[in-house]
Short mmCIF file of C-alpha atoms and ligand atoms in Angstrom, two decimals:
data_model
loop_
_atom_site.label_atom_id
_atom_site.label_comp_id
_atom_site.label_asym_id
_atom_site.label_seq_id
_atom_site.Cartn_x
_atom_site.Cartn_y
_atom_site.Cartn_z
CA MET A 1 -59.99 12.67 -37.07
CA THR A 2 -59.13 16.13 -35.74
CA GLU A 3 -57.04 16.62 -32.60
CA LYS A 4 -58.96 17.60 -29.46
CA THR A 5 -57.52 19.30 -26.42
CA VAL A 6 -59.51 17.15 -24.02
CA ALA A 7 -61.05 13.97 -25.38
CA PRO A 8 -64.31 13.23 -23.61
CA LEU A 9 -64.14 9.89 -21.92
CA ARG A 10 -67.84 9.65 -22.82
CA GLU A 11 -66.89 9.40 -26.51
CA THR A 12 -64.60 6.49 -25.64
CA LEU A 13 -67.34 4.75 -23.67
CA SER A 14 -69.68 5.06 -26.64
CA CYS A 15 -67.32 2.76 -28.63
CA TYR A 16 -68.77 -0.08 -26.52
CA LYS A 17 -72.42 0.79 -27.18
CA ASN A 18 -73.11 -2.26 -29.39
CA LEU A 19 -71.39 -4.71 -27.07
CA PRO A 20 -73.13 -6.84 -24.41
CA ARG A 21 -74.57 -5.13 -21.34
CA MET A 22 -72.03 -6.73 -18.95
CA VAL A 23 -69.14 -5.34 -21.03
CA ARG A 24 -70.72 -1.86 -21.04
CA PHE A 25 -71.29 -2.08 -17.30
CA HIS A 26 -67.71 -3.24 -16.62
CA ASN A 27 -66.23 -0.39 -18.62
CA TYR A 28 -68.61 2.14 -17.12
CA VAL A 29 -67.50 1.11 -13.61
CA ARG A 30 -63.85 1.11 -14.71
CA HIS A 31 -64.09 4.68 -16.09
CA ALA A 32 -65.82 5.84 -12.90
CA THR A 33 -63.25 4.29 -10.56
CA CYS A 34 -59.94 4.90 -12.37
CA PRO A 35 -58.59 8.44 -12.89
CA PHE A 36 -58.04 8.05 -16.67
CA GLU A 37 -58.52 11.78 -17.22
CA ARG A 38 -55.65 12.57 -14.83
CA ILE A 39 -53.38 9.93 -16.29
CA GLU A 40 -53.91 10.67 -20.00
CA PRO A 41 -52.21 14.13 -19.99
CA TRP A 42 -48.96 12.43 -18.88
CA VAL A 43 -48.86 10.41 -22.10
CA PRO A 44 -46.95 12.14 -24.92
CA ARG A 45 -49.34 13.20 -27.70
CA GLY A 46 -47.52 11.39 -30.52
CA GLY A 47 -45.45 8.30 -31.26
CA THR A 48 -45.70 4.55 -30.96
CA ILE A 49 -47.40 3.53 -27.74
CA TYR A 50 -47.88 0.07 -26.23
CA ASP A 51 -50.62 -0.41 -23.66
CA LEU A 52 -49.58 -3.55 -21.79
CA GLY A 53 -52.40 -5.50 -20.12
CA CYS A 54 -54.96 -3.31 -21.91
CA GLY A 55 -58.05 -5.30 -20.84
CA HIS A 56 -61.06 -4.25 -22.96
CA GLY A 57 -58.95 -1.42 -24.38
CA LEU A 58 -60.72 1.45 -22.63
CA PHE A 59 -57.56 3.48 -21.92
CA SER A 60 -55.97 2.54 -25.28
CA LEU A 61 -59.06 3.89 -27.05
CA TYR A 62 -59.14 6.98 -24.87
CA MET A 63 -55.50 7.76 -25.75
CA ALA A 64 -56.21 7.15 -29.44
CA ILE A 65 -59.30 9.38 -29.51
CA SER A 66 -57.46 12.10 -27.55
CA SER A 67 -54.69 12.42 -30.14
CA PRO A 68 -54.63 10.99 -33.69
CA ARG A 69 -50.83 11.39 -33.68
CA ARG A 70 -50.59 8.52 -31.20
CA ARG A 71 -50.31 5.02 -32.71
CA ILE A 72 -51.42 2.62 -30.02
CA THR A 73 -51.17 -1.13 -29.73
CA GLY A 74 -52.87 -2.82 -26.80
CA PHE A 75 -51.77 -6.26 -25.57
CA ASP A 76 -53.62 -8.58 -23.22
CA ILE A 77 -53.38 -12.20 -22.17
CA SER A 78 -57.17 -12.60 -22.34
CA GLU A 79 -58.35 -13.56 -25.82
CA GLU A 80 -61.92 -12.58 -24.97
CA LYS A 81 -60.91 -9.07 -23.83
CA ILE A 82 -58.89 -8.57 -27.03
CA ARG A 83 -61.90 -9.64 -29.11
CA ILE A 84 -64.04 -7.05 -27.31
CA ALA A 85 -61.35 -4.36 -27.65
CA ARG A 86 -61.13 -4.98 -31.40
CA GLU A 87 -64.88 -4.67 -31.81
CA ALA A 88 -64.93 -1.45 -29.80
CA ALA A 89 -62.07 -0.03 -31.92
CA ARG A 90 -63.72 -0.70 -35.27
CA ASP A 91 -63.99 3.00 -36.19
CA ILE A 92 -60.77 4.21 -34.55
CA PRO A 93 -57.88 4.00 -37.04
CA ASN A 94 -54.86 4.64 -34.78
CA VAL A 95 -55.31 1.72 -32.37
CA SER A 96 -54.99 -2.05 -32.69
CA PHE A 97 -55.05 -4.96 -30.25
CA HIS A 98 -53.09 -8.18 -29.89
CA HIS A 99 -53.51 -11.27 -27.79
CA ALA A 100 -50.17 -11.77 -26.01
CA ASP A 101 -48.49 -12.51 -22.71
CA ILE A 102 -46.48 -9.36 -22.01
CA LEU A 103 -43.91 -11.40 -20.09
CA THR A 104 -42.93 -13.59 -23.02
CA GLN A 105 -43.90 -11.57 -26.12
CA ASP A 106 -41.00 -9.98 -28.02
CA LEU A 107 -41.90 -6.41 -28.95
CA ASP A 108 -40.29 -3.87 -31.28
CA PRO A 109 -38.90 -0.62 -29.85
CA CYS A 110 -41.49 2.05 -29.04
CA ASP A 111 -41.74 5.62 -27.68
CA VAL A 112 -44.16 5.14 -24.79
CA ILE A 113 -45.44 2.24 -22.70
CA THR A 114 -48.51 2.44 -20.50
CA ILE A 115 -49.34 -0.16 -17.86
CA LEU A 116 -52.49 0.52 -15.86
CA ASP A 117 -53.44 -1.69 -12.95
CA VAL A 118 -51.67 -4.84 -14.12
CA LEU A 119 -48.61 -5.24 -11.88
CA TYR A 120 -50.64 -6.21 -8.79
CA LEU A 121 -51.22 -9.53 -10.60
CA MET A 122 -47.47 -10.27 -10.61
CA PRO A 123 -44.95 -11.15 -7.90
CA PRO A 124 -41.95 -8.78 -7.40
CA GLY A 125 -39.63 -10.97 -9.55
CA ARG A 126 -42.00 -10.70 -12.53
CA VAL A 127 -42.47 -6.95 -11.99
CA LYS A 128 -38.69 -6.58 -12.07
CA GLU A 129 -38.58 -8.53 -15.36
CA ILE A 130 -41.33 -6.42 -16.89
CA VAL A 131 -39.90 -3.00 -15.94
CA SER A 132 -36.41 -4.01 -17.18
CA LYS A 133 -37.97 -5.23 -20.43
CA CYS A 134 -39.81 -1.88 -20.77
CA HIS A 135 -36.57 0.04 -20.25
CA ARG A 136 -34.88 -2.00 -23.01
CA MET A 137 -37.83 -1.58 -25.39
CA LEU A 138 -38.12 2.20 -25.09
CA ARG A 139 -36.35 4.42 -27.60
CA PRO A 140 -34.06 7.15 -26.17
CA GLY A 141 -36.21 9.73 -24.36
CA GLY A 142 -39.07 7.24 -24.12
CA MET A 143 -41.52 7.09 -21.24
CA LEU A 144 -43.18 4.43 -19.14
CA ILE A 145 -46.49 5.57 -17.62
CA LEU A 146 -47.44 3.22 -14.87
CA SER A 147 -50.56 3.39 -12.77
CA THR A 148 -51.14 1.10 -9.84
CA THR A 149 -52.70 0.76 -6.41
CA ASP A 150 -50.62 1.88 -3.42
CA THR A 151 -50.82 0.12 -0.06
CA HIS A 152 -51.70 3.40 1.73
CA PRO A 153 -53.97 4.79 3.03
CA ARG A 154 -54.84 1.46 4.59
CA TRP A 155 -58.65 1.66 4.26
CA LYS A 156 -58.43 2.39 0.53
CA TYR A 157 -55.94 -0.41 0.09
CA LEU A 158 -58.17 -2.91 1.93
CA LEU A 159 -61.12 -1.90 -0.24
CA ALA A 160 -59.07 -2.34 -3.43
CA TYR A 161 -57.75 -5.68 -2.16
CA CYS A 162 -61.26 -7.03 -1.47
CA GLN A 163 -62.53 -5.83 -4.85
CA GLU A 164 -59.65 -7.46 -6.74
CA LEU A 165 -60.00 -10.65 -4.70
CA LEU A 166 -63.58 -10.79 -5.96
CA ALA A 167 -62.54 -10.04 -9.59
CA VAL A 168 -59.62 -12.49 -9.72
CA LYS A 169 -60.61 -15.37 -7.44
CA ILE A 170 -64.40 -15.45 -7.43
CA LEU A 171 -65.85 -13.75 -10.52
CA ARG A 172 -62.71 -14.51 -12.59
CA ILE A 173 -63.17 -11.41 -14.74
CA THR A 174 -59.44 -10.68 -14.41
CA GLU A 175 -56.83 -13.32 -15.31
CA GLY A 176 -54.39 -14.05 -12.50
CA ARG A 177 -53.81 -16.42 -9.60
CA GLU A 178 -52.59 -14.25 -6.75
CA LEU A 179 -52.62 -10.62 -5.71
CA PHE A 180 -49.35 -8.79 -5.06
CA PHE A 181 -49.94 -5.13 -4.29
CA HIS A 182 -46.61 -3.29 -4.28
CA SER A 183 -46.05 -0.18 -2.19
CA ARG A 184 -45.00 3.14 -3.71
CA LYS A 185 -41.56 2.68 -2.14
CA GLU A 186 -41.03 -0.87 -3.47
CA LEU A 187 -42.18 -0.05 -6.98
CA GLY A 188 -40.24 3.23 -7.08
CA ALA A 189 -37.06 1.36 -6.11
CA LEU A 190 -37.63 -1.34 -8.77
CA LEU A 191 -38.15 1.30 -11.45
CA GLN A 192 -34.99 3.19 -10.47
CA THR A 193 -32.96 -0.01 -10.42
CA ALA A 194 -34.17 -0.71 -13.97
CA GLY A 195 -32.65 2.66 -14.99
CA PHE A 196 -35.67 4.98 -14.99
CA THR A 197 -35.86 8.53 -13.63
CA VAL A 198 -39.09 8.33 -11.66
CA HIS A 199 -41.75 10.87 -10.78
CA ALA A 200 -44.48 9.46 -8.50
CA GLU A 201 -47.79 11.20 -7.90
CA ARG A 202 -50.91 10.23 -5.97
CA MET A 203 -54.03 10.18 -8.15
CA ASP A 204 -56.59 9.13 -5.54
CA ARG A 205 -58.22 12.41 -4.53
CA GLY A 206 -61.98 11.84 -4.86
CA TYR A 207 -61.46 8.11 -5.57
CA VAL A 208 -61.96 5.24 -3.14
CA HIS A 209 -58.90 3.33 -4.44
CA PRO A 210 -55.32 4.47 -3.60
CA HIS A 211 -54.30 5.16 -7.24
CA ILE A 212 -50.73 6.19 -7.79
CA LEU A 213 -48.99 7.22 -11.01
CA PHE A 214 -45.33 6.69 -11.91
CA ALA A 215 -44.13 8.78 -14.86
CA CYS A 216 -40.80 7.16 -15.72
CA SER A 217 -38.33 8.59 -18.15
CA THR A 218 -35.34 6.89 -19.74
CA ARG A 219 -33.61 10.30 -19.50
CA GLN A 220 -31.37 10.81 -16.52
CA ASP A 221 -32.31 14.42 -15.80
CA ALA A 222 -36.07 15.05 -16.01
CA THR A 223 -39.53 13.55 -15.73
CA GLY A 224 -39.80 13.95 -19.51
CA LYS A 225 -43.23 15.50 -19.27
C1 LIG B 301 -57.32 -4.88 -13.94
S1 LIG B 301 -57.11 -5.23 -15.61
C2 LIG B 301 -56.59 -3.63 -16.21
C3 LIG B 301 -56.97 -3.44 -17.66
C4 LIG B 301 -56.61 -2.08 -18.25
N1 LIG B 301 -55.19 -1.82 -18.18
C5 LIG B 301 -57.37 -0.96 -17.57
O1 LIG B 301 -56.73 -0.13 -16.93
O2 LIG B 301 -58.60 -0.92 -17.68
C6 LIG B 301 -55.58 -6.15 -15.68
C7 LIG B 301 -55.35 -6.77 -17.07
O3 LIG B 301 -54.03 -7.32 -17.15
C8 LIG B 301 -54.10 -8.46 -17.99
N2 LIG B 301 -52.89 -9.28 -17.76
C9 LIG B 301 -52.49 -9.89 -16.62
N3 LIG B 301 -51.34 -10.56 -16.81
C10 LIG B 301 -50.98 -10.35 -18.11
C11 LIG B 301 -49.89 -10.79 -18.92
N4 LIG B 301 -48.92 -11.58 -18.43
N5 LIG B 301 -49.85 -10.40 -20.23
C12 LIG B 301 -50.84 -9.61 -20.74
N6 LIG B 301 -51.89 -9.16 -20.01
C13 LIG B 301 -51.97 -9.53 -18.72
C14 LIG B 301 -55.40 -9.13 -17.56
O4 LIG B 301 -55.88 -10.04 -18.52
C15 LIG B 301 -56.31 -7.91 -17.38
O5 LIG B 301 -57.02 -7.61 -18.55
#
């Protein structure tokens, strides 16, 4: 694999071409509604990366295809999603997937952790546990790249809430029992308390969901970008 400046998300989507139509549709919608291309440049181009709550592995694969110097491991609590992610990653050497609960799984130290749209499935106590665990797991100078849904603007939040209600409670395509959307202020405070230096940036321009990115560094003085 040669390094590319901008990895086309289309190439990542094509990894799913032999998988069932519903899987292709799900990932197509996901790529169209989540600003992966704005998030990916925040991820360092090399090192050991854990993608926690990776789902079908779309972002893990995108990071892997974007830079062969990244060694990515995706973790998800859904066995079925991990099976799909493994099939999609058959020809991509620098990514692997594991079935695990990120709350209980012991993980080795790493350089970068990404968590995209997972924390809304967890109450504040669990989020606190997870971000503290991430801070402990990261090597010095490591980064946590967190993307989530803000609670503002209100109309975007309500839309995201209804969509996730459908996904979690009715269609059951996402594992979880309750929804706990955390505001930018709440999450920022939790991350700082865990010891991170936090840079928050809205990512929702042109998107109907209120995406927000937290680039969190274990350094005390910079965003680490
Ligand atoms: C909305 S999906 C996001 C998937 C992926 N990060 C993305 O951006 O496309 C949330 C994922 O978090 C996973 N998840 C929820 N709780 C988890 C836990 N305790 N451990 C591992 N994965 C979890 C779900 O199974 C689901 O695949």
